[in-house]
Amino acid sequence: MRYHIWTVGCQMNVADSQKLAAGLDRLGWAEVPAPEDADLVVLNTCAIRDHAEQRAIGKLGTLKKLRKRGGEFTIAVMGCMVGLKTDDLQRRFPYVDVFARPQQFEPILQAVGYDDLGGEFWPATFTTPDSPTAYVPIVHGCDKFCTYCIVPYRRGRERSRTIDDVRAEVEHLAARGVREVTLLGQTVEAYGHDLDDHPDLGDLLGALHDIDGIARFRFLTSYPKDMTERIIDAVAGLPKVCEYFNIPVQSGDDAVLDRMRRGYHIELYREKVDLIRRKMPGAAITTDVIVGFCGETDAEFQQTYDLLAEIEFDKVHVAAYSPRPGTIAYRTLADDVPQEVKMARLHAVEQLEAGISARINARLLGRDVEVLVEGQKPSPDGGMTWFGRTRQNKLVHFAGEAQLGSLTTVRIERATAWSLAGVAVVAGARVDVASPLPF
Ligand code: SAM
Ligand code: SF4
């Protein structure tokens, strides 16, 4: 039996798809690149913005046509498009065989004939890595209920995995060639508050740090209010943990933050950034911003723009507000910023950030940086170029000697806002990669 999984959305979705794939592999299924060759087609969807939903709807249209032409496959829709009630989805897409909420794999397996796999099946099924880098979810769901956001309605309340469970998964990945692990949570510093003894993210990082073979740890996504000095100290004190933080600010204006119910004001946000930069002067900090949120005035947007210019983030993910049915903002606030104003603000942020990122990256010209080698791809001159990331999560393309999964020193020769390029100066395998990696 053959399966095909199509994935959009965040890193958590990528991790969920990998877990489903690992489960199907264990049952003897094989993955195929084209849906028409599969017996089971899974669309792992995202609902964070309308655009993401439209992509899945477009894909469903293609599958419907394939079916009409005689394709015989089970269609499963999983992920954040699927809420508690599926009547509406069933009405709109009657040809879909099964709808499954994020991480609810059982209905999909039941649809293809597996009735009882036992309670231990999913927790014990760790992903099969295909790269030296891997994602490991540590806390599922979100309790924050920001007014614009659909995630808590679709991924449920926060649930942390135990330290032992996470450690077992990281050991499994390390034994299969993974060198860098990114720990995932919607608000990753919420980790542990629902567990006995209330370990925090710092405790977890400390408990994973000695795992042989893993050279680097990262974590995503940070919530400014939950990020404590204790966690920042743990990052600063643990050599394998990278100095890289993604801390969404969403807006630079306190009144907008209140309407978003983010639970903090800009003063607190600034304090956290200052603390990180004091303790780790080389740290990279990235952020997420929503422009054109309900009632956002020119002056309120200007506050965001000024904050971005002041903090100088390494990268900004900017999105125009997209009303999501079922959220608090959808029910109680008017989506009253015209589309062209949203787009003008989005472009203003992009333009500002392109200049800032280019300046930050240009500081690395002529410097030697540590790159974890993730693979090779064709270069414009017809040859192959290596690529990987720095500890600060900057993408680097480089020429010269290297080995997949190794930590290689690269001298930076070119820098743009989006990436760096250079040449390997010490092709070092400081991590033991004596045996070839299995991918
Ligand atoms: N938990 C993280 C946080 O605290 O911001 C981010 C999770 S969310 C999956 C990723 C990003 O999507 C958010 O940072 C936000 O900028 C964006 N986003 C969420 N809801 C949105 C909406 N309704 N319209 C536009 N962007 C949205
Ligand atoms: Fe959504 Fe807010 Fe939770 Fe992030 S913290 S997932 S933006 S509700």
Short mmCIF file of C-alpha atoms and ligand atoms in Angstrom, two decimals:
data_model
loop_
_atom_site.label_atom_id
_atom_site.label_comp_id
_atom_site.label_asym_id
_atom_site.label_seq_id
_atom_site.Cartn_x
_atom_site.Cartn_y
_atom_site.Cartn_z
CA MET A 1 0.00 0.00 0.00
CA ARG A 2 1.20 3.47 -0.88
CA TYR A 3 0.63 6.88 0.68
CA HIS A 4 1.20 10.49 -0.24
CA ILE A 5 1.24 13.35 2.30
CA TRP A 6 0.99 17.01 1.27
CA THR A 7 1.91 19.50 4.00
CA VAL A 8 1.52 23.26 4.40
CA GLY A 9 1.94 25.52 7.41
CA CYS A 10 4.19 25.66 10.43
CA GLN A 11 7.00 23.41 11.67
CA MET A 12 4.50 21.63 13.93
CA ASN A 13 2.61 20.48 10.83
CA VAL A 14 5.85 19.23 9.28
CA ALA A 15 6.54 17.25 12.47
CA ASP A 16 2.97 15.85 12.49
CA SER A 17 3.28 14.69 8.86
CA GLN A 18 6.60 13.02 9.64
CA LYS A 19 5.03 11.20 12.56
CA LEU A 20 2.13 9.93 10.45
CA ALA A 21 4.63 8.84 7.76
CA ALA A 22 6.70 6.97 10.35
CA GLY A 23 3.57 5.20 11.60
CA LEU A 24 2.51 4.19 8.08
CA ASP A 25 6.07 3.03 7.30
CA ARG A 26 5.93 0.81 10.37
CA LEU A 27 2.73 -0.74 9.05
CA GLY A 28 4.52 -1.59 5.82
CA TRP A 29 3.29 1.28 3.64
CA ALA A 30 5.53 3.10 1.13
CA GLU A 31 5.57 6.83 0.43
CA VAL A 32 5.08 7.96 -3.21
CA PRO A 33 5.73 11.43 -4.66
CA ALA A 34 2.52 11.66 -6.76
CA PRO A 35 -1.02 11.47 -5.31
CA GLU A 36 -2.33 9.55 -8.35
CA ASP A 37 0.01 6.65 -7.45
CA ALA A 38 -1.20 6.45 -3.85
CA ASP A 39 -3.87 4.42 -2.04
CA LEU A 40 -4.07 7.06 0.69
CA VAL A 41 -3.67 10.82 0.11
CA VAL A 42 -3.38 13.00 3.21
CA LEU A 43 -3.61 16.79 3.08
CA ASN A 44 -2.11 18.26 6.24
CA THR A 45 -3.69 21.71 6.27
CA CYS A 46 -3.15 25.13 7.87
CA ALA A 47 -5.86 27.65 8.78
CA ILE A 48 -3.75 30.49 10.15
CA ARG A 49 -4.67 32.76 7.22
CA ASP A 50 -7.22 32.54 4.43
CA HIS A 51 -4.44 32.14 1.87
CA ALA A 52 -3.26 28.90 3.53
CA GLU A 53 -6.81 27.50 3.48
CA GLN A 54 -7.22 28.41 -0.18
CA ARG A 55 -4.11 26.40 -1.06
CA ALA A 56 -5.60 23.28 0.55
CA ILE A 57 -8.94 23.92 -1.17
CA GLY A 58 -7.10 24.17 -4.51
CA LYS A 59 -5.38 20.86 -3.78
CA LEU A 60 -8.72 19.26 -2.94
CA GLY A 61 -10.04 20.39 -6.35
CA THR A 62 -7.13 18.60 -8.05
CA LEU A 63 -7.81 15.40 -6.06
CA LYS A 64 -11.51 15.57 -6.99
CA LYS A 65 -10.53 15.66 -10.69
CA LEU A 66 -8.11 12.74 -10.25
CA ARG A 67 -10.90 10.76 -8.64
CA LYS A 68 -13.26 11.52 -11.54
CA ARG A 69 -10.63 10.18 -13.92
CA GLY A 70 -10.77 6.86 -12.09
CA GLY A 71 -8.27 7.42 -9.28
CA GLU A 72 -9.02 5.04 -6.42
CA PHE A 73 -7.56 6.47 -3.25
CA THR A 74 -8.75 7.42 0.19
CA ILE A 75 -8.66 11.17 0.80
CA ALA A 76 -7.89 12.37 4.34
CA VAL A 77 -7.84 16.01 5.42
CA MET A 78 -6.01 16.63 8.67
CA GLY A 79 -4.55 19.63 10.48
CA CYS A 80 -5.81 23.05 11.49
CA MET A 81 -8.62 23.28 8.91
CA VAL A 82 -10.43 20.60 10.90
CA GLY A 83 -12.28 21.75 14.01
CA LEU A 84 -14.40 19.89 16.55
CA LYS A 85 -17.38 19.85 14.22
CA THR A 86 -16.87 18.67 10.65
CA ASP A 87 -20.46 18.98 9.26
CA ASP A 88 -19.63 22.11 7.30
CA LEU A 89 -16.46 20.58 5.82
CA GLN A 90 -18.35 17.39 4.97
CA ARG A 91 -20.99 19.44 3.13
CA ARG A 92 -18.38 21.43 1.19
CA PHE A 93 -16.13 18.48 0.35
CA PRO A 94 -18.35 15.36 0.22
CA TYR A 95 -15.66 13.38 -1.62
CA VAL A 96 -13.28 13.54 1.36
CA ASP A 97 -13.33 10.21 3.21
CA VAL A 98 -12.05 11.33 6.59
CA PHE A 99 -11.34 14.53 8.53
CA ALA A 100 -8.84 14.41 11.38
CA ARG A 101 -7.85 17.14 13.85
CA PRO A 102 -4.15 17.95 14.33
CA GLN A 103 -2.30 14.92 15.69
CA GLN A 104 -5.42 12.73 15.66
CA PHE A 105 -4.03 10.02 13.44
CA GLU A 106 -6.42 7.23 14.46
CA PRO A 107 -9.38 8.25 12.22
CA ILE A 108 -7.04 8.21 9.21
CA LEU A 109 -5.72 4.76 10.05
CA GLN A 110 -9.24 3.51 10.67
CA ALA A 111 -10.28 4.79 7.23
CA VAL A 112 -7.65 2.53 5.66
CA GLY A 113 -8.57 -0.53 7.68
CA TYR A 114 -6.68 -0.45 10.98
CA ASP A 115 -9.17 -0.69 13.78
CA ASP A 116 -7.11 -1.30 16.86
CA LEU A 117 -3.46 -0.33 16.95
CA GLY A 118 -3.25 -0.16 20.73
CA GLY A 119 -2.76 2.93 22.85
CA GLU A 120 1.02 2.66 22.73
CA PHE A 121 1.26 2.87 18.97
CA TRP A 122 1.53 6.63 18.52
CA PRO A 123 3.58 7.69 21.51
CA ALA A 124 6.16 5.05 20.62
CA THR A 125 6.32 5.96 16.94
CA PHE A 126 9.14 8.41 16.47
CA THR A 127 9.78 10.12 13.17
CA THR A 128 12.23 8.73 10.63
CA PRO A 129 14.73 11.51 9.89
CA ASP A 130 15.77 12.33 6.33
CA SER A 131 18.17 15.16 7.16
CA PRO A 132 20.76 16.08 9.81
CA THR A 133 18.17 18.49 11.28
CA ALA A 134 14.86 17.51 12.88
CA TYR A 135 11.85 18.99 14.69
CA VAL A 136 10.66 17.58 18.00
CA PRO A 137 7.36 18.89 19.44
CA ILE A 138 7.63 19.29 23.22
CA VAL A 139 4.39 21.09 24.04
CA HIS A 140 1.21 20.72 22.02
CA GLY A 141 -1.65 23.23 21.79
CA CYS A 142 -1.91 26.80 23.07
CA ASP A 143 -3.71 28.41 26.02
CA LYS A 144 -3.20 32.04 25.04
CA PHE A 145 -6.24 32.78 22.85
CA CYS A 146 -4.87 35.87 21.09
CA THR A 147 -7.99 37.40 19.57
CA TYR A 148 -6.93 36.94 15.93
CA CYS A 149 -5.67 33.38 16.20
CA ILE A 150 -7.35 30.08 15.29
CA VAL A 151 -4.62 27.82 16.75
CA PRO A 152 -6.05 27.24 20.26
CA TYR A 153 -9.39 26.20 18.73
CA ARG A 154 -7.76 23.67 16.47
CA ARG A 155 -4.78 22.39 18.46
CA GLY A 156 -6.46 22.44 21.88
CA ARG A 157 -5.04 23.20 25.32
CA GLU A 158 -1.34 23.02 26.20
CA ARG A 159 0.00 19.54 26.87
CA SER A 160 3.69 18.96 27.58
CA ARG A 161 5.53 15.76 26.86
CA THR A 162 7.61 14.40 29.72
CA ILE A 163 11.38 14.93 29.75
CA ASP A 164 11.89 11.14 29.48
CA ASP A 165 9.66 10.93 26.41
CA VAL A 166 11.40 13.83 24.65
CA ARG A 167 14.82 12.43 25.57
CA ALA A 168 13.92 9.02 24.13
CA GLU A 169 12.90 10.67 20.85
CA VAL A 170 16.07 12.79 20.63
CA GLU A 171 18.22 9.70 21.35
CA HIS A 172 16.35 7.83 18.61
CA LEU A 173 17.03 10.69 16.15
CA ALA A 174 20.69 11.01 17.17
CA ALA A 175 21.22 7.29 16.55
CA ARG A 176 19.86 7.81 13.02
CA GLY A 177 22.19 10.64 12.09
CA VAL A 178 20.41 13.79 13.30
CA ARG A 179 22.84 16.49 14.47
CA GLU A 180 20.53 19.42 15.20
CA VAL A 181 17.17 19.30 17.00
CA THR A 182 14.61 22.12 17.12
CA LEU A 183 12.20 21.77 20.04
CA LEU A 184 8.73 22.99 19.08
CA GLY A 185 5.81 24.60 20.85
CA GLN A 186 3.35 27.36 19.91
CA THR A 187 4.62 29.11 23.03
CA VAL A 188 7.62 26.97 23.79
CA GLU A 189 8.39 28.55 27.19
CA ALA A 190 5.04 27.21 28.40
CA TYR A 191 6.77 23.82 28.46
CA GLY A 192 6.38 21.87 31.68
CA HIS A 193 3.88 23.92 33.67
CA ASP A 194 1.34 21.06 33.37
CA LEU A 195 3.83 18.34 34.40
CA ASP A 196 4.69 17.02 37.88
CA ASP A 197 7.55 19.05 39.40
CA HIS A 198 6.96 21.78 36.75
CA PRO A 199 10.23 21.56 34.83
CA ASP A 200 10.83 24.51 32.50
CA LEU A 201 12.42 24.76 29.06
CA GLY A 202 15.83 25.34 30.68
CA ASP A 203 15.51 22.09 32.66
CA LEU A 204 14.56 20.22 29.50
CA LEU A 205 17.50 21.66 27.53
CA GLY A 206 19.81 20.72 30.42
CA ALA A 207 18.42 17.17 30.44
CA LEU A 208 18.98 16.71 26.69
CA HIS A 209 22.34 18.43 26.44
CA ASP A 210 24.60 15.40 26.94
CA ILE A 211 23.01 13.27 24.18
CA ASP A 212 25.88 12.03 22.01
CA GLY A 213 25.83 13.04 18.37
CA ILE A 214 23.57 16.06 18.78
CA ALA A 215 25.67 19.16 18.13
CA ARG A 216 22.97 21.81 18.39
CA PHE A 217 19.60 22.50 19.96
CA ARG A 218 17.14 25.24 19.03
CA PHE A 219 13.59 26.01 20.18
CA LEU A 220 10.56 27.75 18.65
CA THR A 221 8.33 29.82 19.12
CA SER A 222 8.97 32.14 22.07
CA TYR A 223 6.27 34.06 23.91
CA PRO A 224 7.69 37.29 25.37
CA LYS A 225 5.80 37.10 28.64
CA ASP A 226 6.75 33.49 29.36
CA MET A 227 10.43 33.92 28.60
CA THR A 228 12.12 34.02 32.00
CA GLU A 229 15.65 35.05 32.97
CA ARG A 230 16.13 31.44 34.12
CA ILE A 231 15.46 30.16 30.59
CA ILE A 232 17.68 32.85 29.03
CA ASP A 233 20.48 31.87 31.45
CA ALA A 234 20.08 28.21 30.50
CA VAL A 235 20.45 29.09 26.81
CA ALA A 236 23.50 31.24 27.55
CA GLY A 237 25.08 28.55 29.73
CA LEU A 238 24.57 25.47 27.55
CA PRO A 239 27.10 25.39 24.70
CA LYS A 240 25.00 23.24 22.35
CA VAL A 241 21.97 25.56 22.56
CA CYS A 242 22.06 28.10 19.73
CA GLU A 243 21.80 31.84 20.37
CA TYR A 244 18.70 32.19 18.24
CA PHE A 245 15.28 33.43 19.34
CA ASN A 246 12.04 33.83 17.38
CA ILE A 247 9.91 36.10 19.58
CA PRO A 248 6.75 37.34 17.84
CA VAL A 249 5.91 40.90 18.89
CA GLN A 250 2.87 41.20 16.54
CA SER A 251 2.54 44.99 17.02
CA GLY A 252 4.61 47.87 18.36
CA ASP A 253 1.57 49.63 19.82
CA ASP A 254 0.16 48.90 23.29
CA ALA A 255 -3.46 49.59 22.33
CA VAL A 256 -3.22 47.16 19.41
CA LEU A 257 -1.56 44.58 21.68
CA ASP A 258 -4.52 44.99 24.05
CA ARG A 259 -7.00 44.45 21.21
CA MET A 260 -5.00 41.35 20.25
CA ARG A 261 -5.02 40.26 23.95
CA ARG A 262 -1.33 39.46 23.74
CA GLY A 263 -0.95 39.93 27.49
CA TYR A 264 2.10 42.26 27.43
CA HIS A 265 3.08 45.76 26.48
CA ILE A 266 6.08 46.96 24.51
CA GLU A 267 8.03 47.88 27.62
CA LEU A 268 8.10 44.23 28.70
CA TYR A 269 9.04 43.14 25.18
CA ARG A 270 11.97 45.59 25.12
CA GLU A 271 13.14 44.33 28.52
CA LYS A 272 13.28 40.74 27.24
CA VAL A 273 15.23 41.74 24.13
CA ASP A 274 17.66 43.80 26.25
CA LEU A 275 18.16 40.91 28.66
CA ILE A 276 18.96 38.49 25.83
CA ARG A 277 21.36 40.93 24.18
CA ARG A 278 23.09 41.69 27.49
CA LYS A 279 23.66 38.02 28.25
CA MET A 280 24.34 36.93 24.65
CA PRO A 281 25.65 39.85 22.58
CA GLY A 282 25.85 37.68 19.42
CA ALA A 283 22.27 36.39 19.65
CA ALA A 284 20.00 36.55 16.61
CA ILE A 285 16.44 37.66 17.30
CA THR A 286 13.63 37.35 14.77
CA THR A 287 9.98 38.32 15.12
CA ASP A 288 6.46 38.03 13.64
CA VAL A 289 4.27 41.07 12.92
CA ILE A 290 0.64 41.39 11.86
CA VAL A 291 -0.24 44.60 9.98
CA GLY A 292 -3.74 45.96 9.44
CA PHE A 293 -5.27 44.37 12.54
CA CYS A 294 -8.79 45.59 13.43
CA GLY A 295 -8.83 49.35 13.94
CA GLU A 296 -5.07 49.81 13.35
CA THR A 297 -4.54 53.54 12.67
CA ASP A 298 -1.63 55.09 10.78
CA ALA A 299 -0.17 56.21 14.11
CA GLU A 300 -0.47 52.72 15.60
CA PHE A 301 1.22 51.20 12.55
CA GLN A 302 3.96 53.82 12.82
CA GLN A 303 4.70 52.53 16.34
CA THR A 304 5.32 49.07 14.86
CA TYR A 305 7.51 50.51 12.14
CA ASP A 306 9.52 52.54 14.66
CA LEU A 307 9.96 49.53 16.95
CA LEU A 308 11.31 47.41 14.08
CA ALA A 309 13.73 50.21 13.15
CA GLU A 310 14.83 50.52 16.79
CA ILE A 311 15.29 46.83 17.69
CA GLU A 312 16.78 45.79 14.33
CA PHE A 313 15.63 42.18 14.16
CA ASP A 314 17.63 39.68 12.13
CA LYS A 315 14.41 38.77 10.29
CA VAL A 316 10.72 39.76 10.40
CA HIS A 317 7.86 37.50 9.28
CA VAL A 318 5.13 39.97 8.37
CA ALA A 319 1.51 39.10 7.55
CA ALA A 320 -1.58 41.13 6.72
CA TYR A 321 -4.39 40.46 9.20
CA SER A 322 -6.71 37.74 7.92
CA PRO A 323 -10.00 37.36 9.83
CA ARG A 324 -10.51 33.77 10.99
CA PRO A 325 -14.09 32.62 11.62
CA GLY A 326 -14.54 31.47 15.21
CA THR A 327 -11.87 33.70 16.74
CA ILE A 328 -12.60 36.46 19.26
CA ALA A 329 -11.58 39.20 16.82
CA TYR A 330 -13.83 37.75 14.11
CA ARG A 331 -16.79 37.84 16.48
CA THR A 332 -16.18 41.16 18.22
CA LEU A 333 -13.98 43.49 16.13
CA ALA A 334 -14.45 44.94 12.65
CA ASP A 335 -11.91 44.05 9.96
CA ASP A 336 -11.90 47.71 8.94
CA VAL A 337 -8.42 48.36 7.52
CA PRO A 338 -8.78 48.39 3.70
CA GLN A 339 -6.84 45.71 1.84
CA GLU A 340 -4.69 48.27 0.00
CA VAL A 341 -3.68 49.87 3.30
CA LYS A 342 -2.78 46.45 4.73
CA MET A 343 -0.64 45.75 1.66
CA ALA A 344 1.07 49.17 1.78
CA ARG A 345 1.97 48.57 5.46
CA LEU A 346 3.18 45.05 4.68
CA HIS A 347 5.45 46.33 1.92
CA ALA A 348 6.75 49.14 4.14
CA VAL A 349 7.79 46.56 6.76
CA GLU A 350 9.36 44.32 4.13
CA GLN A 351 11.35 47.20 2.69
CA LEU A 352 12.54 48.40 6.09
CA GLU A 353 13.56 44.89 7.12
CA ALA A 354 15.39 44.15 3.84
CA GLY A 355 17.73 47.05 4.64
CA ILE A 356 18.19 46.03 8.27
CA SER A 357 18.82 42.32 7.50
CA ALA A 358 21.28 43.26 4.73
CA ARG A 359 23.21 45.50 7.15
CA ILE A 360 23.29 42.85 9.89
CA ASN A 361 24.43 40.14 7.46
CA ALA A 362 27.06 42.42 5.89
CA ARG A 363 28.81 42.54 9.29
CA LEU A 364 29.73 38.89 8.70
CA LEU A 365 31.72 39.61 5.51
CA GLY A 366 35.26 38.25 5.86
CA ARG A 367 34.37 36.48 9.12
CA ASP A 368 34.52 32.72 9.82
CA VAL A 369 31.24 31.16 10.95
CA GLU A 370 30.28 27.68 12.11
CA VAL A 371 27.86 25.97 9.70
CA LEU A 372 26.04 22.71 10.28
CA VAL A 373 26.04 21.13 6.81
CA GLU A 374 22.50 20.18 5.73
CA GLY A 375 23.04 19.16 2.11
CA GLN A 376 24.07 20.05 -1.42
CA LYS A 377 22.19 21.65 -4.29
CA PRO A 378 22.98 22.60 -7.89
CA SER A 379 24.81 25.92 -8.23
CA PRO A 380 24.38 28.40 -11.12
CA ASP A 381 27.79 27.38 -12.57
CA GLY A 382 26.53 23.83 -13.17
CA GLY A 383 28.34 22.32 -10.18
CA MET A 384 27.07 21.62 -6.67
CA THR A 385 27.10 23.91 -3.66
CA TRP A 386 26.86 22.96 0.01
CA PHE A 387 24.34 24.63 2.27
CA GLY A 388 23.67 24.80 5.99
CA ARG A 389 22.95 27.22 8.82
CA THR A 390 24.95 29.19 11.33
CA ARG A 391 24.18 29.01 15.05
CA GLN A 392 22.15 32.20 14.48
CA ASN A 393 20.05 30.27 11.93
CA LYS A 394 21.39 32.13 8.90
CA LEU A 395 21.37 30.21 5.64
CA VAL A 396 24.85 29.82 4.11
CA HIS A 397 25.78 28.45 0.67
CA PHE A 398 29.42 27.54 0.32
CA ALA A 399 32.05 25.89 -1.86
CA GLY A 400 34.89 23.57 -0.85
CA GLU A 401 35.29 20.42 1.18
CA ALA A 402 32.55 19.41 3.60
CA GLN A 403 30.66 16.44 4.93
CA LEU A 404 26.90 16.10 5.48
CA GLY A 405 26.05 16.69 9.13
CA SER A 406 29.44 18.09 10.09
CA LEU A 407 30.20 21.45 11.70
CA THR A 408 32.25 23.26 9.10
CA THR A 409 33.93 26.64 9.31
CA VAL A 410 32.97 28.87 6.41
CA ARG A 411 34.56 32.22 5.49
CA ILE A 412 31.78 34.59 4.39
CA GLU A 413 32.42 36.32 1.05
CA ARG A 414 28.95 37.54 0.04
CA ALA A 415 25.96 38.68 2.08
CA THR A 416 22.39 39.67 1.16
CA ALA A 417 19.34 40.28 3.32
CA TRP A 418 18.29 36.65 2.86
CA SER A 419 21.45 34.55 2.84
CA LEU A 420 25.22 34.33 3.02
CA ALA A 421 27.77 32.72 0.70
CA GLY A 422 31.38 31.71 1.21
CA VAL A 423 33.99 29.00 1.17
CA ALA A 424 34.88 26.24 3.65
CA VAL A 425 38.15 27.08 5.36
CA VAL A 426 38.37 24.20 7.79
CA ALA A 427 36.28 21.25 6.68
CA GLY A 428 35.97 20.02 10.21
CA ALA A 429 34.05 17.08 11.52
CA ARG A 430 34.06 18.21 15.09
CA VAL A 431 31.04 16.01 15.70
CA ASP A 432 31.77 12.36 15.13
CA VAL A 433 30.38 11.58 11.68
CA ALA A 434 32.78 8.75 10.98
CA SER A 435 29.99 6.51 9.70
CA PRO A 436 28.07 7.85 6.70
CA LEU A 437 24.71 9.40 7.57
CA PRO A 438 21.76 7.29 6.38
CA PHE A 439 20.17 9.98 4.17
N1 SAM B 1 2.55 31.19 18.86
C1 SAM B 1 3.24 32.13 18.11
C2 SAM B 1 2.98 33.52 18.69
O1 SAM B 1 2.86 33.69 19.84
O2 SAM B 1 2.91 34.46 17.92
C3 SAM B 1 2.96 32.07 16.63
C4 SAM B 1 1.99 31.08 16.10
S1 SAM B 1 1.18 31.45 14.63
C5 SAM B 1 1.03 29.79 14.09
C6 SAM B 1 2.35 32.11 13.51
C7 SAM B 1 2.09 33.53 13.10
O3 SAM B 1 0.96 33.63 12.30
C8 SAM B 1 1.82 34.48 14.22
O4 SAM B 1 2.99 34.91 14.82
C9 SAM B 1 1.09 35.61 13.57
O5 SAM B 1 1.98 36.63 13.19
C10 SAM B 1 0.48 34.95 12.35
N2 SAM B 1 -0.99 34.94 12.44
C11 SAM B 1 -1.75 34.26 13.31
N3 SAM B 1 -3.06 34.52 13.11
C12 SAM B 1 -3.12 35.39 12.07
C13 SAM B 1 -4.20 36.05 11.40
N4 SAM B 1 -5.46 35.86 11.75
N5 SAM B 1 -3.88 36.90 10.38
C14 SAM B 1 -2.59 37.11 10.02
N6 SAM B 1 -1.54 36.50 10.62
C15 SAM B 1 -1.81 35.66 11.64
FE1 SF4 B 2 -1.93 31.89 18.35
FE2 SF4 B 2 -1.38 33.60 20.33
FE3 SF4 B 2 -1.26 30.95 20.77
FE4 SF4 B 2 0.60 32.14 19.23
S1 SF4 B 2 0.24 32.54 21.42
S2 SF4 B 2 -0.52 30.23 18.79
S3 SF4 B 2 -0.59 33.70 18.21
S4 SF4 B 2 -3.10 32.13 20.30
#
